[in-house]
Amino acid sequence: MNWSEDARDGAIVASPQGKIDESSAQAFGTSLESAVERAAGESARLVVDCSGIAYMSSRGLRALTLAKRKADGAGVKIMLAAPNEVVREILAISRYDKLFGVTDSVAAALAA
Amino acid sequence: MLVRFWGTRGSLAVAQTAGGIRGKIARALVAAGGRTFSDEAEATTFIDSELDFATAGTYGGATTCIEIEADGDGSYLLCDFGTGAREFGIDAFRRCAAGHARLYNVFMSHLHWDHIGGFPFFGPAFDPGATIVIHSGHPDAEQAFRRQQEEISFPVAFDWLRAKIEFVTLVPGQSYAIGGVEVQVMEQHHSHKSFGYRFTDRNGKTAVFSTDSEHKIESMEGETQVADFFRDADLVICDTMYSLADAVSMKEDWGHSSNIVAIDICHEANARRLALFHHEPVYSDDDIQRMHRESIRYEELTRREEPLEVLCAYDGLEVRL
């Protein structure tokens, strides 16, 4: 799993690449929580650009939950943007689309 | 090895309602599209080939009770005494009349009421020729069984039961030879603890019973040990009561797990089959069927080298390994 970030339009946009499963979930979670801290320090929202995620298992989804708990405590809003069809289905099956705002594009998440 | 499900519901036994049956009949009639059937056999063929399970049948409403028929020492092997134990007991009488040994080796996941509430109605407990050995990781198992039959709760006292009843405490991490099968025990996270069991018969067939086990979000790394317990199993029976979203939010710390986590652990363990189990009592047959279909789809989306067959347990299901 690769990770990159950039700051724009009042948000930190995080871009993980690869699959998020038990082999990469810990690194994913650590990177997410660091991004939450950065967003909190800049009074920004955190947008996770999901377009580079091949799929996400329950470990990845739960890492998102842990990051959201931290974000809620720091007043940071997390949005999930541009999931591919596989990730979109996984978000629906797990009902995680009820826990997180999901947009079709990063632009839509930045504008939300 | 044959695994037979007598009770698959969690928390509370439920029953079909008149309205529920009426809805199934209406859907079946619509699906028939005006066709006529000359006899019940023809109608049964239509049901089996053209109706989905939620319309044609029911997942049932009895609470946890699972039987394992293994090439062992001829004793019955049972997991938990939920309300499904009543029907099992009636069937056991039939088999004992045909010569089956009247020895019951029972393995308790834990002592909550949905897992012991069938015992006062377990007919063989009244058989003076029966021996019932209740294995548990809980040293206070006998206290739980006796207490539910105190007069304030039930009119028949535990001491009135005629069978020889023994309680044996098992230790997690140890391996036992019981009933002609190898039994391993794993401690699980649940209120007052719960225990999972791994059964292996002399032919190497393995079934794992892991219910009422919450996989805590703060200790996901521990799931590697759970995957080791499930390793290469022919059948894993898992608590899949809640969606993952519910399990990490409003139902966190309720002691249960989700279909998504069960599939992931079974993938990691290279298990062959998963039986979704301990169904939420609020769920209708349509809800459970939807959850089953979504679970099958999730397994497809996240599959590794070998497919994991995802079954959905129902009262009466038999799985031959």
GROMACS .gro file of C-alpha atoms in nm:
model
  433
    1MET     CA    1   0.000   0.000   0.000
    2ASN     CA    2   0.140   0.339  -0.104
    3TRP     CA    3   0.029   0.669   0.047
    4SER     CA    4   0.049   1.030  -0.062
    5GLU     CA    5  -0.111   1.353   0.060
    6ASP     CA    6  -0.158   1.706  -0.057
    7ALA     CA    7  -0.336   2.006   0.083
    8ARG     CA    8  -0.590   2.198  -0.124
    9ASP     CA    9  -0.914   2.388  -0.093
   10GLY     CA   10  -0.930   2.360   0.285
   11ALA     CA   11  -0.868   1.988   0.293
   12ILE     CA   12  -0.597   1.732   0.324
   13VAL     CA   13  -0.646   1.492   0.032
   14ALA     CA   14  -0.499   1.154   0.113
   15SER     CA   15  -0.441   0.908  -0.172
   16PRO     CA   16  -0.376   0.548  -0.068
   17GLN     CA   17  -0.286   0.308  -0.350
   18GLY     CA   18  -0.326  -0.069  -0.351
   19LYS     CA   19  -0.531  -0.319  -0.156
   20ILE     CA   20  -0.612  -0.269   0.210
   21ASP     CA   21  -0.620  -0.605   0.389
   22GLU     CA   22  -0.460  -0.758   0.698
   23SER     CA   23  -0.113  -0.712   0.545
   24SER     CA   24  -0.150  -0.339   0.488
   25ALA     CA   25  -0.429  -0.227   0.726
   26GLN     CA   26  -0.194  -0.128   1.007
   27ALA     CA   27   0.011   0.099   0.782
   28PHE     CA   28  -0.311   0.236   0.633
   29GLY     CA   29  -0.447   0.312   0.979
   30THR     CA   30  -0.126   0.480   1.092
   31SER     CA   31  -0.119   0.698   0.780
   32LEU     CA   32  -0.485   0.786   0.823
   33GLU     CA   33  -0.441   0.895   1.182
   34SER     CA   34  -0.138   1.107   1.090
   35ALA     CA   35  -0.348   1.271   0.820
   36VAL     CA   36  -0.619   1.341   1.078
   37GLU     CA   37  -0.361   1.513   1.297
   38ARG     CA   38  -0.239   1.719   1.002
   39ALA     CA   39  -0.595   1.815   0.911
   40ALA     CA   40  -0.670   1.911   1.272
   41GLY     CA   41  -0.358   2.129   1.282
   42GLU     CA   42  -0.468   2.310   0.966
   43SER     CA   43  -0.839   2.326   1.060
   44ALA     CA   44  -0.906   2.131   0.743
   45ARG     CA   45  -1.129   1.838   0.649
   46LEU     CA   46  -0.977   1.507   0.541
   47VAL     CA   47  -1.074   1.365   0.204
   48VAL     CA   48  -0.965   1.008   0.133
   49ASP     CA   49  -0.930   0.967  -0.242
   50CYS     CA   50  -1.030   0.602  -0.276
   51SER     CA   51  -0.974   0.580  -0.652
   52GLY     CA   52  -0.642   0.403  -0.602
   53ILE     CA   53  -0.778   0.142  -0.360
   54ALA     CA   54  -0.829  -0.194  -0.531
   55TYR     CA   55  -1.037  -0.331  -0.245
   56MET     CA   56  -1.071  -0.293   0.129
   57SER     CA   57  -1.127  -0.571   0.379
   58SER     CA   58  -1.279  -0.535   0.725
   59ARG     CA   59  -0.939  -0.442   0.867
   60GLY     CA   60  -0.922  -0.141   0.637
   61LEU     CA   61  -1.280  -0.044   0.710
   62ARG     CA   62  -1.221  -0.065   1.083
   63ALA     CA   63  -0.903   0.141   1.046
   64LEU     CA   64  -1.129   0.406   0.892
   65THR     CA   65  -1.350   0.385   1.201
   66LEU     CA   66  -1.055   0.432   1.435
   67ALA     CA   67  -0.944   0.734   1.232
   68LYS     CA   68  -1.298   0.874   1.240
   69ARG     CA   69  -1.308   0.847   1.619
   70LYS     CA   70  -0.989   1.047   1.636
   71ALA     CA   71  -1.121   1.291   1.378
   72ASP     CA   72  -1.450   1.341   1.562
   73GLY     CA   73  -1.257   1.427   1.876
   74ALA     CA   74  -1.047   1.680   1.684
   75GLY     CA   75  -1.338   1.835   1.495
   76VAL     CA   76  -1.217   1.698   1.160
   77LYS     CA   77  -1.465   1.577   0.901
   78ILE     CA   78  -1.364   1.273   0.695
   79MET     CA   79  -1.510   1.212   0.350
   80LEU     CA   80  -1.452   0.915   0.121
   81ALA     CA   81  -1.422   1.008  -0.245
   82ALA     CA   82  -1.420   0.829  -0.579
   83PRO     CA   83  -1.434   0.465  -0.472
   84ASN     CA   84  -1.412   0.216  -0.758
   85GLU     CA   85  -1.704  -0.024  -0.812
   86VAL     CA   86  -1.553  -0.291  -0.589
   87VAL     CA   87  -1.494  -0.057  -0.297
   88ARG     CA   88  -1.834   0.102  -0.348
   89GLU     CA   89  -1.997  -0.241  -0.319
   90ILE     CA   90  -1.793  -0.322  -0.009
   91LEU     CA   91  -1.899   0.005   0.154
   92ALA     CA   92  -2.262  -0.084   0.082
   93ILE     CA   93  -2.238  -0.448   0.196
   94SER     CA   94  -2.069  -0.345   0.520
   95ARG     CA   95  -2.315  -0.055   0.561
   96TYR     CA   96  -2.014   0.173   0.597
   97ASP     CA   97  -2.182   0.407   0.349
   98LYS     CA   98  -2.410   0.490   0.643
   99LEU     CA   99  -2.113   0.583   0.864
  100PHE     CA  100  -1.916   0.791   0.612
  101GLY     CA  101  -2.008   1.047   0.352
  102VAL     CA  102  -1.914   0.906   0.009
  103THR     CA  103  -1.884   1.117  -0.304
  104ASP     CA  104  -1.822   1.022  -0.666
  105SER     CA  105  -1.521   1.251  -0.699
  106VAL     CA  106  -1.260   1.436  -0.496
  107ALA     CA  107  -1.401   1.764  -0.632
  108ALA     CA  108  -1.745   1.677  -0.495
  109ALA     CA  109  -1.594   1.594  -0.154
  110LEU     CA  110  -1.408   1.924  -0.150
  111ALA     CA  111  -1.726   2.110  -0.237
  112ALA     CA  112  -1.950   1.924   0.011
  113MET     CA  113  -1.849  -3.576   0.951
  114LEU     CA  114  -2.202  -3.435   0.936
  115VAL     CA  115  -2.299  -3.109   1.100
  116ARG     CA  116  -2.669  -3.068   1.177
  117PHE     CA  117  -2.813  -2.734   1.284
  118TRP     CA  118  -3.101  -2.754   1.534
  119GLY     CA  119  -3.106  -2.389   1.634
  120THR     CA  120  -2.944  -2.095   1.454
  121ARG     CA  121  -3.097  -1.782   1.604
  122GLY     CA  122  -2.917  -1.561   1.852
  123SER     CA  123  -3.031  -1.385   2.169
  124LEU     CA  124  -3.398  -1.479   2.162
  125ALA     CA  125  -3.604  -1.754   2.005
  126VAL     CA  126  -3.850  -1.626   1.747
  127ALA     CA  127  -4.143  -1.774   1.561
  128GLN     CA  128  -4.305  -1.722   1.224
  129THR     CA  129  -4.620  -1.514   1.229
  130ALA     CA  130  -4.944  -1.563   1.042
  131GLY     CA  131  -4.864  -1.254   0.840
  132GLY     CA  132  -4.521  -1.387   0.750
  133ILE     CA  133  -4.661  -1.718   0.625
  134ARG     CA  134  -4.934  -1.540   0.433
  135GLY     CA  135  -4.675  -1.328   0.256
  136LYS     CA  136  -4.473  -1.635   0.154
  137ILE     CA  137  -4.781  -1.808   0.014
  138ALA     CA  138  -4.877  -1.498  -0.183
  139ARG     CA  139  -4.529  -1.469  -0.334
  140ALA     CA  140  -4.530  -1.838  -0.425
  141LEU     CA  141  -4.867  -1.809  -0.595
  142VAL     CA  142  -4.751  -1.507  -0.794
  143ALA     CA  143  -4.435  -1.693  -0.896
  144ALA     CA  144  -4.645  -1.987  -1.013
  145GLY     CA  145  -4.808  -1.750  -1.260
  146GLY     CA  146  -5.133  -1.941  -1.285
  147ARG     CA  147  -4.978  -2.285  -1.328
  148THR     CA  148  -5.155  -2.585  -1.178
  149PHE     CA  149  -4.992  -2.882  -1.015
  150SER     CA  150  -5.136  -3.231  -1.031
  151ASP     CA  151  -4.997  -3.338  -0.693
  152GLU     CA  152  -4.771  -3.233  -0.406
  153ALA     CA  153  -4.467  -3.382  -0.576
  154GLU     CA  154  -4.512  -3.150  -0.873
  155ALA     CA  155  -4.567  -2.856  -0.643
  156THR     CA  156  -4.253  -2.947  -0.447
  157THR     CA  157  -4.050  -2.957  -0.767
  158PHE     CA  158  -4.172  -2.606  -0.849
  159ILE     CA  159  -4.086  -2.486  -0.497
  160ASP     CA  160  -3.736  -2.633  -0.506
  161SER     CA  161  -3.650  -2.507  -0.853
  162GLU     CA  162  -3.817  -2.168  -0.875
  163LEU     CA  163  -3.863  -2.014  -0.531
  164ASP     CA  164  -3.592  -1.852  -0.325
  165PHE     CA  165  -3.526  -1.984   0.024
  166ALA     CA  166  -3.691  -1.696   0.207
  167THR     CA  167  -4.014  -1.762   0.018
  168ALA     CA  168  -4.004  -2.140   0.013
  169GLY     CA  169  -3.879  -2.197   0.364
  170THR     CA  170  -3.751  -2.028   0.676
  171TYR     CA  171  -3.421  -1.988   0.855
  172GLY     CA  172  -3.607  -2.083   1.169
  173GLY     CA  173  -3.623  -1.936   1.514
  174ALA     CA  174  -3.470  -2.177   1.765
  175THR     CA  175  -3.159  -2.060   1.948
  176THR     CA  176  -2.815  -2.215   1.926
  177CYS     CA  177  -2.788  -2.591   1.913
  178ILE     CA  178  -2.563  -2.777   1.671
  179GLU     CA  179  -2.500  -3.149   1.645
  180ILE     CA  180  -2.183  -3.303   1.506
  181GLU     CA  181  -2.204  -3.659   1.379
  182ALA     CA  182  -1.852  -3.791   1.359
  183ASP     CA  183  -1.684  -4.123   1.318
  184GLY     CA  184  -1.615  -4.130   1.691
  185ASP     CA  185  -1.713  -4.342   1.990
  186GLY     CA  186  -2.086  -4.346   1.911
  187SER     CA  187  -2.183  -4.070   2.155
  188TYR     CA  188  -2.382  -3.764   2.055
  189LEU     CA  189  -2.170  -3.449   2.013
  190LEU     CA  190  -2.363  -3.128   2.072
  191CYS     CA  191  -2.278  -2.760   2.084
  192ASP     CA  192  -2.489  -2.552   2.323
  193PHE     CA  193  -2.833  -2.606   2.476
  194GLY     CA  194  -3.034  -2.333   2.309
  195THR     CA  195  -3.400  -2.396   2.236
  196GLY     CA  196  -3.303  -2.609   1.937
  197ALA     CA  197  -3.206  -2.875   2.192
  198ARG     CA  198  -3.573  -2.960   2.241
  199GLU     CA  199  -3.615  -3.092   1.888
  200PHE     CA  200  -3.273  -3.255   1.901
  201GLY     CA  201  -3.377  -3.439   2.217
  202ILE     CA  202  -3.694  -3.571   2.052
  203ASP     CA  203  -3.489  -3.692   1.756
  204ALA     CA  204  -3.229  -3.842   1.989
  205PHE     CA  205  -3.502  -4.052   2.156
  206ARG     CA  206  -3.592  -4.188   1.812
  207ARG     CA  207  -3.232  -4.279   1.741
  208CYS     CA  208  -3.175  -4.426   2.088
  209ALA     CA  209  -3.478  -4.648   2.033
  210ALA     CA  210  -3.295  -4.774   1.723
  211GLY     CA  211  -2.984  -4.852   1.924
  212HIS     CA  212  -2.785  -4.527   1.948
  213ALA     CA  213  -2.580  -4.491   2.265
  214ARG     CA  214  -2.740  -4.274   2.531
  215LEU     CA  215  -2.426  -4.074   2.592
  216TYR     CA  216  -2.420  -3.700   2.520
  217ASN     CA  217  -2.099  -3.497   2.504
  218VAL     CA  218  -2.200  -3.131   2.502
  219PHE     CA  219  -1.971  -2.833   2.445
  220MET     CA  220  -2.086  -2.497   2.579
  221SER     CA  221  -1.976  -2.174   2.413
  222HIS     CA  222  -2.104  -1.986   2.719
  223LEU     CA  223  -2.390  -1.969   2.965
  224HIS     CA  224  -2.617  -1.690   2.844
  225TRP     CA  225  -2.980  -1.779   2.838
  226ASP     CA  226  -3.011  -1.830   2.463
  227HIS     CA  227  -2.747  -2.103   2.490
  228ILE     CA  228  -2.879  -2.288   2.798
  229GLY     CA  229  -3.252  -2.215   2.779
  230GLY     CA  230  -3.331  -2.537   2.590
  231PHE     CA  231  -3.190  -2.761   2.862
  232PRO     CA  232  -3.501  -2.770   3.087
  233PHE     CA  233  -3.688  -2.903   2.781
  234PHE     CA  234  -3.420  -3.154   2.682
  235GLY     CA  235  -3.599  -3.489   2.705
  236PRO     CA  236  -3.291  -3.711   2.752
  237ALA     CA  237  -3.220  -3.524   3.079
  238PHE     CA  238  -3.516  -3.719   3.218
  239ASP     CA  239  -3.382  -4.055   3.095
  240PRO     CA  240  -3.224  -4.250   3.385
  241GLY     CA  241  -3.023  -4.446   3.130
  242ALA     CA  242  -2.863  -4.137   2.977
  243THR     CA  243  -2.528  -3.979   3.061
  244ILE     CA  244  -2.486  -3.611   2.976
  245VAL     CA  245  -2.136  -3.466   3.002
  246ILE     CA  246  -2.137  -3.086   2.976
  247HIS     CA  247  -1.796  -2.952   2.878
  248SER     CA  248  -1.727  -2.585   2.924
  249GLY     CA  249  -1.449  -2.335   2.968
  250HIS     CA  250  -1.655  -2.187   3.252
  251PRO     CA  251  -1.595  -2.335   3.599
  252ASP     CA  252  -1.937  -2.196   3.701
  253ALA     CA  253  -2.133  -2.382   3.432
  254GLU     CA  254  -2.320  -2.604   3.677
  255GLN     CA  255  -2.428  -2.298   3.874
  256ALA     CA  256  -2.582  -2.145   3.559
  257PHE     CA  257  -2.772  -2.463   3.471
  258ARG     CA  258  -2.903  -2.514   3.824
  259ARG     CA  259  -3.004  -2.153   3.868
  260GLN     CA  260  -3.231  -2.147   3.563
  261GLN     CA  261  -3.427  -2.434   3.713
  262GLU     CA  262  -3.480  -2.282   4.056
  263GLU     CA  263  -3.848  -2.261   4.144
  264ILE     CA  264  -3.870  -1.886   4.086
  265SER     CA  265  -3.782  -1.946   3.719
  266PHE     CA  266  -3.897  -2.299   3.634
  267PRO     CA  267  -4.127  -2.558   3.791
  268VAL     CA  268  -3.892  -2.858   3.750
  269ALA     CA  269  -3.584  -2.852   3.971
  270PHE     CA  270  -3.245  -2.957   3.832
  271ASP     CA  271  -3.218  -3.229   4.097
  272TRP     CA  272  -3.535  -3.395   3.968
  273LEU     CA  273  -3.360  -3.479   3.638
  274ARG     CA  274  -3.294  -3.854   3.614
  275ALA     CA  275  -2.996  -3.865   3.377
  276LYS     CA  276  -2.641  -3.880   3.507
  277ILE     CA  277  -2.520  -3.525   3.446
  278GLU     CA  278  -2.154  -3.427   3.478
  279PHE     CA  279  -1.978  -3.094   3.432
  280VAL     CA  280  -1.621  -3.086   3.302
  281THR     CA  281  -1.409  -2.771   3.276
  282LEU     CA  282  -1.183  -2.749   2.971
  283VAL     CA  283  -0.876  -2.527   2.941
  284PRO     CA  284  -0.821  -2.304   2.636
  285GLY     CA  285  -0.514  -2.394   2.437
  286GLN     CA  286  -0.529  -2.759   2.533
  287SER     CA  287  -0.632  -3.050   2.313
  288TYR     CA  288  -0.869  -3.325   2.432
  289ALA     CA  289  -0.990  -3.660   2.301
  290ILE     CA  290  -1.366  -3.659   2.370
  291GLY     CA  291  -1.631  -3.871   2.203
  292GLY     CA  292  -1.372  -4.013   1.965
  293VAL     CA  293  -1.278  -3.673   1.821
  294GLU     CA  294  -1.000  -3.428   1.894
  295VAL     CA  295  -1.132  -3.114   2.059
  296GLN     CA  296  -0.944  -2.786   2.092
  297VAL     CA  297  -1.065  -2.485   2.285
  298MET     CA  298  -1.017  -2.111   2.225
  299GLU     CA  299  -1.118  -1.830   2.457
  300GLN     CA  300  -1.324  -1.558   2.289
  301HIS     CA  301  -1.428  -1.206   2.375
  302HIS     CA  302  -1.783  -1.192   2.512
  303SER     CA  303  -1.952  -1.090   2.834
  304HIS     CA  304  -1.835  -1.342   3.103
  305LYS     CA  305  -1.618  -1.493   2.824
  306SER     CA  306  -1.712  -1.744   2.559
  307PHE     CA  307  -1.527  -2.035   2.406
  308GLY     CA  308  -1.484  -2.167   2.056
  309TYR     CA  309  -1.429  -2.532   1.974
  310ARG     CA  310  -1.240  -2.707   1.695
  311PHE     CA  311  -1.347  -3.067   1.630
  312THR     CA  312  -1.134  -3.303   1.420
  313ASP     CA  313  -1.240  -3.661   1.353
  314ARG     CA  314  -1.019  -3.959   1.279
  315ASN     CA  315  -1.057  -3.895   0.906
  316GLY     CA  316  -0.912  -3.547   0.947
  317LYS     CA  317  -1.241  -3.363   0.888
  318THR     CA  318  -1.257  -3.043   1.092
  319ALA     CA  319  -1.547  -2.828   1.204
  320VAL     CA  320  -1.506  -2.510   1.410
  321PHE     CA  321  -1.782  -2.369   1.630
  322SER     CA  322  -1.718  -2.002   1.710
  323THR     CA  323  -2.023  -1.811   1.824
  324ASP     CA  324  -2.075  -1.511   2.048
  325SER     CA  325  -1.726  -1.389   1.975
  326GLU     CA  326  -1.663  -1.018   1.930
  327HIS     CA  327  -1.355  -0.922   1.734
  328LYS     CA  328  -1.264  -0.596   1.899
  329ILE     CA  329  -1.161  -0.306   1.681
  330GLU     CA  330  -0.878  -0.222   1.923
  331SER     CA  331  -0.719  -0.566   1.887
  332MET     CA  332  -0.748  -0.659   1.522
  333GLU     CA  333  -0.396  -0.806   1.527
  334GLY     CA  334  -0.537  -1.082   1.751
  335GLU     CA  335  -0.742  -1.209   1.460
  336THR     CA  336  -0.430  -1.383   1.336
  337GLN     CA  337  -0.468  -1.623   1.630
  338VAL     CA  338  -0.833  -1.673   1.544
  339ALA     CA  339  -0.730  -1.749   1.185
  340ASP     CA  340  -0.484  -2.007   1.321
  341PHE     CA  341  -0.770  -2.172   1.515
  342PHE     CA  342  -0.978  -2.180   1.194
  343ARG     CA  343  -0.682  -2.297   0.981
  344ASP     CA  344  -0.781  -2.526   0.690
  345ALA     CA  345  -1.114  -2.614   0.853
  346ASP     CA  346  -1.375  -2.789   0.640
  347LEU     CA  347  -1.649  -2.584   0.806
  348VAL     CA  348  -1.636  -2.277   1.027
  349ILE     CA  349  -1.956  -2.174   1.207
  350CYS     CA  350  -1.934  -1.808   1.299
  351ASP     CA  351  -2.140  -1.547   1.475
  352THR     CA  352  -2.235  -1.304   1.197
  353MET     CA  353  -2.513  -1.125   1.377
  354TYR     CA  354  -2.452  -0.764   1.276
  355SER     CA  355  -2.338  -0.560   0.980
  356LEU     CA  356  -1.980  -0.438   1.024
  357ALA     CA  357  -2.106  -0.082   1.061
  358ASP     CA  358  -2.338  -0.182   1.345
  359ALA     CA  359  -2.068  -0.394   1.510
  360VAL     CA  360  -1.830  -0.096   1.535
  361SER     CA  361  -2.088   0.164   1.628
  362MET     CA  362  -2.418   0.123   1.810
  363LYS     CA  363  -2.363  -0.249   1.879
  364GLU     CA  364  -2.001  -0.229   1.985
  365ASP     CA  365  -1.935  -0.430   2.303
  366TRP     CA  366  -2.252  -0.634   2.251
  367GLY     CA  367  -2.030  -0.940   2.210
  368HIS     CA  368  -2.099  -1.032   1.848
  369SER     CA  369  -1.941  -1.011   1.508
  370SER     CA  370  -2.018  -0.951   1.143
  371ASN     CA  371  -2.028  -1.144   0.818
  372ILE     CA  372  -1.746  -0.933   0.673
  373VAL     CA  373  -1.503  -1.012   0.955
  374ALA     CA  374  -1.593  -1.382   0.949
  375ILE     CA  375  -1.523  -1.403   0.575
  376ASP     CA  376  -1.191  -1.219   0.610
  377ILE     CA  377  -1.072  -1.447   0.890
  378CYS     CA  378  -1.182  -1.756   0.699
  379HIS     CA  379  -0.994  -1.632   0.391
  380GLU     CA  380  -0.684  -1.578   0.603
  381ALA     CA  381  -0.730  -1.928   0.750
  382ASN     CA  382  -0.783  -2.099   0.413
  383ALA     CA  383  -1.106  -2.248   0.545
  384ARG     CA  384  -1.328  -2.425   0.293
  385ARG     CA  385  -1.675  -2.330   0.411
  386LEU     CA  386  -1.827  -2.068   0.638
  387ALA     CA  387  -2.175  -2.100   0.789
  388LEU     CA  388  -2.327  -1.764   0.881
  389PHE     CA  389  -2.484  -1.813   1.222
  390HIS     CA  390  -2.649  -1.666   1.535
  391HIS     CA  391  -2.898  -1.465   1.334
  392GLU     CA  392  -3.034  -1.143   1.475
  393PRO     CA  393  -3.387  -1.218   1.609
  394VAL     CA  394  -3.520  -0.897   1.456
  395TYR     CA  395  -3.422  -1.014   1.106
  396SER     CA  396  -3.692  -1.161   0.886
  397ASP     CA  397  -3.617  -1.445   0.645
  398ASP     CA  398  -3.580  -1.183   0.370
  399ASP     CA  399  -3.326  -0.992   0.582
  400ILE     CA  400  -3.121  -1.303   0.647
  401GLN     CA  401  -3.134  -1.404   0.280
  402ARG     CA  402  -3.018  -1.055   0.180
  403MET     CA  403  -2.730  -1.081   0.427
  404HIS     CA  404  -2.639  -1.422   0.283
  405ARG     CA  405  -2.636  -1.293  -0.076
  406GLU     CA  406  -2.427  -0.990   0.023
  407SER     CA  407  -2.183  -1.217   0.205
  408ILE     CA  408  -2.144  -1.436  -0.103
  409ARG     CA  409  -2.076  -1.124  -0.309
  410TYR     CA  410  -1.823  -0.990  -0.056
  411GLU     CA  411  -1.640  -1.321  -0.066
  412GLU     CA  412  -1.622  -1.299  -0.447
  413LEU     CA  413  -1.491  -0.941  -0.432
  414THR     CA  414  -1.216  -1.025  -0.182
  415ARG     CA  415  -1.136  -1.382  -0.282
  416ARG     CA  416  -0.779  -1.505  -0.271
  417GLU     CA  417  -0.663  -1.823  -0.447
  418GLU     CA  418  -0.939  -2.061  -0.337
  419PRO     CA  419  -1.308  -1.976  -0.304
  420LEU     CA  420  -1.469  -1.989   0.037
  421GLU     CA  421  -1.816  -2.141   0.020
  422VAL     CA  422  -2.050  -1.919   0.222
  423LEU     CA  423  -2.353  -2.100   0.362
  424CYS     CA  424  -2.630  -1.954   0.572
  425ALA     CA  425  -2.729  -2.174   0.863
  426TYR     CA  426  -3.096  -2.249   0.917
  427ASP     CA  427  -3.280  -2.480   1.155
  428GLY     CA  428  -3.261  -2.821   0.989
  429LEU     CA  429  -2.956  -2.759   0.769
  430GLU     CA  430  -2.722  -3.054   0.737
  431VAL     CA  431  -2.370  -3.012   0.601
  432ARG     CA  432  -2.166  -3.319   0.516
  433LEU     CA  433  -1.792  -3.257   0.523
   0.00000   0.00000   0.00000
